[in-house]
PDB file of C-alpha atoms in Angstrom:
ATOM      1  CA  MET A 893     100.641  47.327 134.633  1.00  0.00           C
ATOM      2  CA  ARG A 894     103.038  48.891 131.991  1.00  0.00           C
ATOM      3  CA  ARG A 895     104.106  45.488 131.012  1.00  0.00           C
ATOM      4  CA  LYS A 896     100.417  44.691 130.910  1.00  0.00           C
ATOM      5  CA  ALA A 897      99.322  47.195 128.569  1.00  0.00           C
ATOM      6  CA  VAL A 898     102.345  46.586 126.079  1.00  0.00           C
ATOM      7  CA  VAL A 899     101.512  42.831 126.021  1.00  0.00           C
ATOM      8  CA  GLU A 900      97.833  43.508 125.386  1.00  0.00           C
ATOM      9  CA  ASP A 901      98.646  46.083 122.506  1.00  0.00           C
ATOM     10  CA  LEU A 902     101.271  44.056 120.800  1.00  0.00           C
ATOM     11  CA  CYS A 903      99.240  41.009 121.017  1.00  0.00           C
ATOM     12  CA  CYS A 904      96.224  42.669 119.360  1.00  0.00           C
ATOM     13  CA  GLU A 905      98.526  44.171 116.451  1.00  0.00           C
ATOM     14  CA  ILE A 906      99.908  40.739 115.973  1.00  0.00           C
ATOM     15  CA  VAL A 907      96.614  38.889 115.575  1.00  0.00           C
ATOM     16  CA  GLY A 908      95.016  41.850 113.997  1.00  0.00           C
ATOM     17  CA  GLY A 909      97.901  41.846 111.219  1.00  0.00           C
ATOM     18  CA  ARG A 910      99.315  45.234 112.229  1.00  0.00           C
ATOM     19  CA  LEU A 911     102.703  43.602 112.996  1.00  0.00           C
ATOM     20  CA  ARG A 912     103.195  40.953 110.346  1.00  0.00           C
ATOM     21  CA  PRO A 913     104.840  37.434 110.466  1.00  0.00           C
ATOM     22  CA  GLY A 914     108.593  37.744 110.428  1.00  0.00           C
ATOM     23  CA  GLU A 915     108.839  41.057 111.800  1.00  0.00           C
ATOM     24  CA  HIS A 916     111.556  41.874 114.337  1.00  0.00           C
ATOM     25  CA  LEU A 917     110.408  43.532 117.574  1.00  0.00           C
ATOM     26  CA  VAL A 918     113.223  45.767 118.603  1.00  0.00           C
ATOM     27  CA  THR A 919     113.421  46.401 122.391  1.00  0.00           C
ATOM     28  CA  ARG A 920     114.488  49.946 121.917  1.00  0.00           C
ATOM     29  CA  ALA A 921     111.965  51.150 119.425  1.00  0.00           C
ATOM     30  CA  LEU A 922     109.149  49.688 121.279  1.00  0.00           C
ATOM     31  CA  ALA A 923     110.505  51.298 124.478  1.00  0.00           C
ATOM     32  CA  ASP A 924     110.343  54.627 122.760  1.00  0.00           C
ATOM     33  CA  ARG A 925     106.849  53.773 121.122  1.00  0.00           C
ATOM     34  CA  PHE A 926     105.430  53.061 124.546  1.00  0.00           C
ATOM     35  CA  GLY A 927     107.270  55.697 126.571  1.00  0.00           C
ATOM     36  CA  VAL A 928     108.783  52.950 129.015  1.00  0.00           C
ATOM     37  CA  SER A 929     111.997  51.566 129.876  1.00  0.00           C
ATOM     38  CA  HIS A 930     113.554  48.434 128.366  1.00  0.00           C
ATOM     39  CA  THR A 931     112.633  46.361 131.257  1.00  0.00           C
ATOM     40  CA  PRO A 932     108.821  46.025 130.842  1.00  0.00           C
ATOM     41  CA  ILE A 933     109.318  45.713 127.309  1.00  0.00           C
ATOM     42  CA  ARG A 934     111.613  42.648 127.570  1.00  0.00           C
ATOM     43  CA  GLU A 935     109.030  41.174 130.284  1.00  0.00           C
ATOM     44  CA  ALA A 936     106.275  41.903 127.527  1.00  0.00           C
ATOM     45  CA  LEU A 937     108.165  40.093 124.876  1.00  0.00           C
ATOM     46  CA  ILE A 938     108.755  36.995 127.310  1.00  0.00           C
ATOM     47  CA  ALA A 939     104.938  36.898 127.865  1.00  0.00           C
ATOM     48  CA  LEU A 940     103.943  37.163 124.432  1.00  0.00           C
ATOM     49  CA  ALA A 941     106.598  34.132 123.747  1.00  0.00           C
ATOM     50  CA  GLY A 942     104.589  32.376 126.582  1.00  0.00           C
ATOM     51  CA  ILE A 943     101.423  32.386 124.745  1.00  0.00           C
ATOM     52  CA  GLY A 944     102.906  31.668 121.450  1.00  0.00           C
ATOM     53  CA  VAL A 945     102.434  34.950 119.266  1.00  0.00           C
ATOM     54  CA  VAL A 946     106.316  35.702 119.012  1.00  0.00           C
ATOM     55  CA  ASP A 947     109.660  33.438 118.937  1.00  0.00           C
ATOM     56  CA  LEU A 948     112.446  34.490 121.002  1.00  0.00           C
ATOM     57  CA  LEU A 949     115.334  33.480 118.767  1.00  0.00           C
ATOM     58  CA  PRO A 950     118.966  33.435 119.719  1.00  0.00           C
ATOM     59  CA  ASN A 951     120.966  36.811 118.759  1.00  0.00           C
ATOM     60  CA  ARG A 952     117.651  37.971 116.964  1.00  0.00           C
ATOM     61  CA  GLY A 953     115.565  38.732 119.755  1.00  0.00           C
ATOM     62  CA  ALA A 954     111.359  38.654 119.297  1.00  0.00           C
ATOM     63  CA  VAL A 955     110.047  37.713 115.936  1.00  0.00           C
ATOM     64  CA  VAL A 956     106.510  37.714 115.378  1.00  0.00           C
ATOM     65  CA  ARG A 957     104.979  34.288 114.457  1.00  0.00           C
ATOM     66  CA  ARG A 958     102.763  33.389 111.691  1.00  0.00           C
ATOM     67  CA  PHE A 959      99.728  31.445 112.431  1.00  0.00           C
ATOM     68  CA  SER A 960      98.235  28.685 110.515  1.00  0.00           C
ATOM     69  CA  ARG A 961      94.394  27.892 110.633  1.00  0.00           C
ATOM     70  CA  ASP A 962      95.398  24.399 112.058  1.00  0.00           C
ATOM     71  CA  GLU A 963      97.171  26.584 114.937  1.00  0.00           C
ATOM     72  CA  VAL A 964      93.895  28.576 115.180  1.00  0.00           C
ATOM     73  CA  ARG A 965      91.970  25.516 115.820  1.00  0.00           C
ATOM     74  CA  GLU A 966      94.195  24.102 118.363  1.00  0.00           C
ATOM     75  CA  ILE A 967      94.171  27.224 120.241  1.00  0.00           C
ATOM     76  CA  CYS A 968      90.191  26.943 120.156  1.00  0.00           C
ATOM     77  CA  GLN A 969      90.613  23.232 121.418  1.00  0.00           C
ATOM     78  CA  VAL A 970      92.631  24.413 124.437  1.00  0.00           C
ATOM     79  CA  ARG A 971      90.486  27.023 125.173  1.00  0.00           C
ATOM     80  CA  ARG A 972      87.155  24.718 125.065  1.00  0.00           C
ATOM     81  CA  ALA A 973      89.037  22.377 127.369  1.00  0.00           C
ATOM     82  CA  LEU A 974      89.961  25.181 129.895  1.00  0.00           C
ATOM     83  CA  GLU A 975      86.328  27.116 129.550  1.00  0.00           C
ATOM     84  CA  CYS A 976      84.383  23.937 129.912  1.00  0.00           C
ATOM     85  CA  GLU A 977      86.182  22.772 132.762  1.00  0.00           C
ATOM     86  CA  ALA A 978      85.748  26.395 134.354  1.00  0.00           C
ATOM     87  CA  VAL A 979      81.894  26.375 133.523  1.00  0.00           C
ATOM     88  CA  ARG A 980      81.770  22.730 135.169  1.00  0.00           C
ATOM     89  CA  GLY A 981      83.302  24.101 138.420  1.00  0.00           C
ATOM     90  CA  ALA A 982      81.209  27.495 138.231  1.00  0.00           C
ATOM     91  CA  CYS A 983      77.900  25.876 138.004  1.00  0.00           C
ATOM     92  CA  GLY A 984      75.978  26.499 141.192  1.00  0.00           C
ATOM     93  CA  ARG A 985      78.538  28.979 142.664  1.00  0.00           C
ATOM     94  CA  ILE A 986      77.839  32.292 140.628  1.00  0.00           C
ATOM     95  CA  ASP A 987      75.739  34.887 142.494  1.00  0.00           C
ATOM     96  CA  GLU A 988      72.197  34.709 141.101  1.00  0.00           C
ATOM     97  CA  ALA A 989      71.977  38.559 140.709  1.00  0.00           C
ATOM     98  CA  GLU A 990      75.189  38.225 138.515  1.00  0.00           C
ATOM     99  CA  LEU A 991      73.498  35.886 136.263  1.00  0.00           C
ATOM    100  CA  LEU A 992      70.235  37.943 136.136  1.00  0.00           C
ATOM    101  CA  VAL A 993      72.083  40.853 135.031  1.00  0.00           C
ATOM    102  CA  LEU A 994      73.911  39.137 132.282  1.00  0.00           C
ATOM    103  CA  ARG A 995      70.601  37.513 131.267  1.00  0.00           C
ATOM    104  CA  GLU A 996      68.949  40.715 131.035  1.00  0.00           C
ATOM    105  CA  ALA A 997      71.480  42.689 129.214  1.00  0.00           C
ATOM    106  CA  LEU A 998      71.789  39.448 126.557  1.00  0.00           C
ATOM    107  CA  ARG A 999      68.160  39.565 126.218  1.00  0.00           C
ATOM    108  CA  GLY A1000      67.977  43.308 125.622  1.00  0.00           C
ATOM    109  CA  MET A1001      70.997  43.155 123.094  1.00  0.00           C
ATOM    110  CA  ILE A1002      69.172  40.448 120.991  1.00  0.00           C
ATOM    111  CA  ALA A1003      65.746  42.232 121.136  1.00  0.00           C
ATOM    112  CA  ARG A1004      67.151  45.765 120.260  1.00  0.00           C
ATOM    113  CA  THR A1005      68.532  45.180 116.906  1.00  0.00           C
ATOM    114  CA  THR A1006      68.334  42.527 114.469  1.00  0.00           C
ATOM    115  CA  PRO A1007      70.691  42.314 112.603  1.00  0.00           C
ATOM    116  CA  PHE A1008      73.385  43.602 115.180  1.00  0.00           C
ATOM    117  CA  ALA A1009      75.064  47.059 114.147  1.00  0.00           C
ATOM    118  CA  SER A1010      78.469  48.519 114.734  1.00  0.00           C
ATOM    119  CA  ASP A1011      77.446  50.483 117.896  1.00  0.00           C
ATOM    120  CA  GLN A1012      76.792  47.285 119.658  1.00  0.00           C
ATOM    121  CA  VAL A1013      80.265  45.876 119.205  1.00  0.00           C
ATOM    122  CA  ALA A1014      81.425  47.401 122.653  1.00  0.00           C
ATOM    123  CA  GLU A1015      78.436  46.250 124.509  1.00  0.00           C
ATOM    124  CA  ALA A1016      79.077  42.712 122.997  1.00  0.00           C
ATOM    125  CA  ARG A1017      82.676  42.786 123.938  1.00  0.00           C
ATOM    126  CA  ALA A1018      81.890  43.794 127.491  1.00  0.00           C
ATOM    127  CA  ALA A1019      79.296  41.160 128.107  1.00  0.00           C
ATOM    128  CA  ASP A1020      81.608  38.606 126.496  1.00  0.00           C
ATOM    129  CA  SER A1021      84.388  39.612 128.935  1.00  0.00           C
ATOM    130  CA  ARG A1022      82.164  39.906 131.907  1.00  0.00           C
ATOM    131  CA  LEU A1023      80.682  36.266 131.291  1.00  0.00           C
ATOM    132  CA  HIS A1024      84.021  34.423 130.828  1.00  0.00           C
ATOM    133  CA  ASP A1025      85.515  36.525 133.698  1.00  0.00           C
ATOM    134  CA  VAL A1026      82.587  35.482 136.078  1.00  0.00           C
ATOM    135  CA  ILE A1027      82.774  31.788 135.260  1.00  0.00           C
ATOM    136  CA  SER A1028      86.792  31.759 135.513  1.00  0.00           C
ATOM    137  CA  GLU A1029      86.549  33.372 138.927  1.00  0.00           C
ATOM    138  CA  SER A1030      83.655  31.123 140.250  1.00  0.00           C
ATOM    139  CA  ALA A1031      85.161  27.791 139.251  1.00  0.00           C
ATOM    140  CA  ALA A1032      86.879  27.197 142.748  1.00  0.00           C
ATOM    141  CA  ASN A1033      90.087  26.191 141.075  1.00  0.00           C
ATOM    142  CA  PRO A1034      92.802  28.945 141.392  1.00  0.00           C
ATOM    143  CA  PHE A1035      95.239  27.300 139.116  1.00  0.00           C
ATOM    144  CA  LEU A1036      92.587  26.852 136.386  1.00  0.00           C
ATOM    145  CA  ALA A1037      91.529  30.465 136.756  1.00  0.00           C
ATOM    146  CA  LYS A1038      95.286  31.628 136.516  1.00  0.00           C
ATOM    147  CA  GLU A1039      95.826  29.599 133.204  1.00  0.00           C
ATOM    148  CA  ILE A1040      92.826  31.256 131.519  1.00  0.00           C
ATOM    149  CA  GLY A1041      93.972  34.559 132.760  1.00  0.00           C
ATOM    150  CA  ARG A1042      97.292  34.011 131.151  1.00  0.00           C
ATOM    151  CA  LEU A1043      95.831  32.990 127.750  1.00  0.00           C
ATOM    152  CA  LYS A1044      92.827  35.588 128.057  1.00  0.00           C
ATOM    153  CA  MET A1045      94.550  38.118 126.114  1.00  0.00           C
ATOM    154  CA  LEU A1046      95.377  36.004 123.195  1.00  0.00           C
ATOM    155  CA  PHE A1047      91.657  34.643 123.272  1.00  0.00           C
ATOM    156  CA  ARG A1048      90.439  38.337 123.251  1.00  0.00           C
ATOM    157  CA  ALA A1049      92.854  39.408 120.446  1.00  0.00           C
ATOM    158  CA  PHE A1050      91.457  36.931 118.269  1.00  0.00           C
ATOM    159  CA  ARG A1051      87.884  37.714 119.131  1.00  0.00           C
ATOM    160  CA  ASP A1052      88.589  41.573 118.562  1.00  0.00           C
ATOM    161  CA  ALA A1053      90.251  41.020 115.419  1.00  0.00           C
ATOM    162  CA  SER A1054      87.466  38.747 113.990  1.00  0.00           C
ATOM    163  CA  TRP A1055      85.135  41.272 114.906  1.00  0.00           C
ATOM    164  CA  GLN A1056      86.941  44.222 113.291  1.00  0.00           C
ATOM    165  CA  ARG A1057      87.172  42.009 110.039  1.00  0.00           C
ATOM    166  CA  GLU A1058      83.165  41.541 110.192  1.00  0.00           C
ATOM    167  CA  GLU A1059      82.886  45.232 110.793  1.00  0.00           C
ATOM    168  CA  ASN A1060      85.230  46.032 107.779  1.00  0.00           C
ATOM    169  CA  ARG A1061      82.725  43.697 105.600  1.00  0.00           C
ATOM    170  CA  ASN A1062      79.585  45.328 107.338  1.00  0.00           C
ATOM    171  CA  ASP A1063      78.664  41.836 108.590  1.00  0.00           C
ATOM    172  CA  TYR A1064      77.617  41.701 112.222  1.00  0.00           C
ATOM    173  CA  HIS A1065      75.934  38.123 112.402  1.00  0.00           C
ATOM    174  CA  ARG A1066      78.734  36.975 114.754  1.00  0.00           C
ATOM    175  CA  LEU A1067      77.265  39.541 117.435  1.00  0.00           C
ATOM    176  CA  GLY A1068      73.749  38.074 117.189  1.00  0.00           C
ATOM    177  CA  GLU A1069      75.029  34.441 117.247  1.00  0.00           C
ATOM    178  CA  GLU A1070      77.374  34.988 120.134  1.00  0.00           C
ATOM    179  CA  ALA A1071      74.659  36.935 122.220  1.00  0.00           C
ATOM    180  CA  ARG A1072      72.573  33.865 121.847  1.00  0.00           C
ATOM    181  CA  GLU A1073      75.174  31.369 122.554  1.00  0.00           C
ATOM    182  CA  HIS A1074      76.183  33.414 125.819  1.00  0.00           C
ATOM    183  CA  LEU A1075      72.263  33.481 126.777  1.00  0.00           C
ATOM    184  CA  THR A1076      72.339  29.757 126.576  1.00  0.00           C
ATOM    185  CA  ILE A1077      75.256  29.337 128.932  1.00  0.00           C
ATOM    186  CA  VAL A1078      73.782  31.775 131.417  1.00  0.00           C
ATOM    187  CA  GLU A1079      70.206  30.156 131.360  1.00  0.00           C
ATOM    188  CA  ALA A1080      71.746  26.592 131.981  1.00  0.00           C
ATOM    189  CA  LEU A1081      73.795  28.124 134.905  1.00  0.00           C
ATOM    190  CA  MET A1082      70.870  29.669 136.276  1.00  0.00           C
ATOM    191  CA  ARG A1083      68.994  26.155 136.119  1.00  0.00           C
ATOM    192  CA  ASN A1084      72.161  24.620 137.860  1.00  0.00           C
ATOM    193  CA  ASP A1085      72.367  22.570 134.815  1.00  0.00           C
ATOM    194  CA  ARG A1086      75.963  21.588 134.753  1.00  0.00           C
ATOM    195  CA  ALA A1087      75.896  19.372 131.634  1.00  0.00           C
ATOM    196  CA  GLY A1088      73.684  21.646 129.755  1.00  0.00           C
ATOM    197  CA  ALA A1089      76.320  24.670 130.602  1.00  0.00           C
ATOM    198  CA  VAL A1090      79.331  22.653 129.386  1.00  0.00           C
ATOM    199  CA  ARG A1091      77.557  21.758 126.257  1.00  0.00           C
ATOM    200  CA  ALA A1092      76.517  25.281 125.629  1.00  0.00           C
ATOM    201  CA  MET A1093      80.166  26.511 126.266  1.00  0.00           C
ATOM    202  CA  SER A1094      81.676  23.910 124.026  1.00  0.00           C
ATOM    203  CA  ARG A1095      79.501  24.829 120.965  1.00  0.00           C
ATOM    204  CA  HIS A1096      80.013  28.511 121.708  1.00  0.00           C
ATOM    205  CA  ILE A1097      83.783  28.145 121.619  1.00  0.00           C
ATOM    206  CA  MET A1098      83.934  25.758 118.574  1.00  0.00           C
ATOM    207  CA  SER A1099      81.218  28.258 116.811  1.00  0.00           C
ATOM    208  CA  GLY A1100      83.652  31.124 117.376  1.00  0.00           C
ATOM    209  CA  CYS A1101      86.554  29.192 115.869  1.00  0.00           C
ATOM    210  CA  ARG A1102      85.539  29.728 112.218  1.00  0.00           C
ATOM    211  CA  TYR A1103      85.524  33.339 112.899  1.00  0.00           C
ATOM    212  CA  TRP A1104      88.837  33.346 114.578  1.00  0.00           C
ATOM    213  CA  SER A1105      90.144  31.663 111.538  1.00  0.00           C
ATOM    214  CA  ARG A1106      88.981  34.590 109.263  1.00  0.00           C
ATOM    215  CA  THR A1107      91.354  36.969 110.962  1.00  0.00           C
ATOM    216  CA  LEU A1108      94.382  35.316 109.283  1.00  0.00           C
ATOM    217  CA  PRO A1109      95.134  36.903 105.868  1.00  0.00           C
ATOM    218  CA  THR A1110      94.297  35.093 102.590  1.00  0.00           C
ATOM    219  CA  SER A1111      97.333  34.334 100.287  1.00  0.00           C
ATOM    220  CA  ALA A1112      96.782  37.495  98.688  1.00  0.00           C
ATOM    221  CA  GLU A1113      96.784  39.537 101.757  1.00  0.00           C
ATOM    222  CA  ALA A1114      99.780  37.935 103.242  1.00  0.00           C
ATOM    223  CA  PRO A1115     103.009  39.745 103.307  1.00  0.00           C
ATOM    224  CA  ALA A1116     105.886  38.501 101.415  1.00  0.00           C
ATOM    225  CA  VAL A1117     108.296  38.127 104.177  1.00  0.00           C
ATOM    226  CA  GLY A1118     111.100  36.803 101.565  1.00  0.00           C
ATOM    227  CA  GLY A1119     113.518  35.946 104.434  1.00  0.00           C
ATOM    228  CA  GLN A1120     114.149  39.550 105.611  1.00  0.00           C
ATOM    229  CA  VAL A1121     113.495  40.438 109.038  1.00  0.00           C
ATOM    230  CA  ALA A1122     111.484  43.791 109.173  1.00  0.00           C
ATOM    231  CA  ARG A1123     112.075  45.948 112.154  1.00  0.00           C
ATOM    232  CA  VAL A1124     109.631  48.230 114.162  1.00  0.00           C
ATOM    233  CA  LYS A1125     110.662  51.828 113.589  1.00  0.00           C
ATOM    234  CA  GLY A1126     109.796  54.974 115.174  1.00  0.00           C
ATOM    235  CA  LYS A1127     107.276  55.931 117.616  1.00  0.00           C
ATOM    236  CA  GLY A1128     103.764  54.606 116.883  1.00  0.00           C
ATOM    237  CA  LYS A1129     104.903  53.040 113.812  1.00  0.00           C
ATOM    238  CA  SER A1130     105.116  49.391 113.157  1.00  0.00           C
TER     239      SER A1130
END
């Protein structure tokens, strides 16, 4: 659990830009910061390398990777393949009561506020996580569910970073768009419309891709690494 918490926090900081490309993640500094031993930190860095957000370099340890827009699109393509296969397998297997709860929650979110507002971000995050989790859990393919689970924190880090960027601009259009996309998926699942659910999931993933791309800093915002490797210093600092 300690390793998982470290992975989630660091992944969000990397995707959100608080840890910059080229920064060197020092095991000792991270252990002090998170109040854990070196072992869960090393395990966390290996996990982060496995999902592609850091590079483990000989004699240099873990270094934060820079994401290009092409790589974000590639991540979305992988996610679309996994999630579409999951929804295909889950169709007809999800408890109807679960779908009813999700449908009413999404309808309520859409009806309550147009446009969406900042106080609905947590609600939207919970609905998004629950829908994708229940689909993955119901797909009757443990290997697929495990692979989605392995990459889930990367997907959600991009999601949260993109929402935070929209919040900073006081633009909540994505919340409304996503609620409607989710509702289309849920309603297709309730009809046992496998092809419709797969199409809706595919559109949903690729719709989010353009928002994920906005999490990347522009050239004006991007830090100048200049060949120097920055170090994480002090507790709670990066």
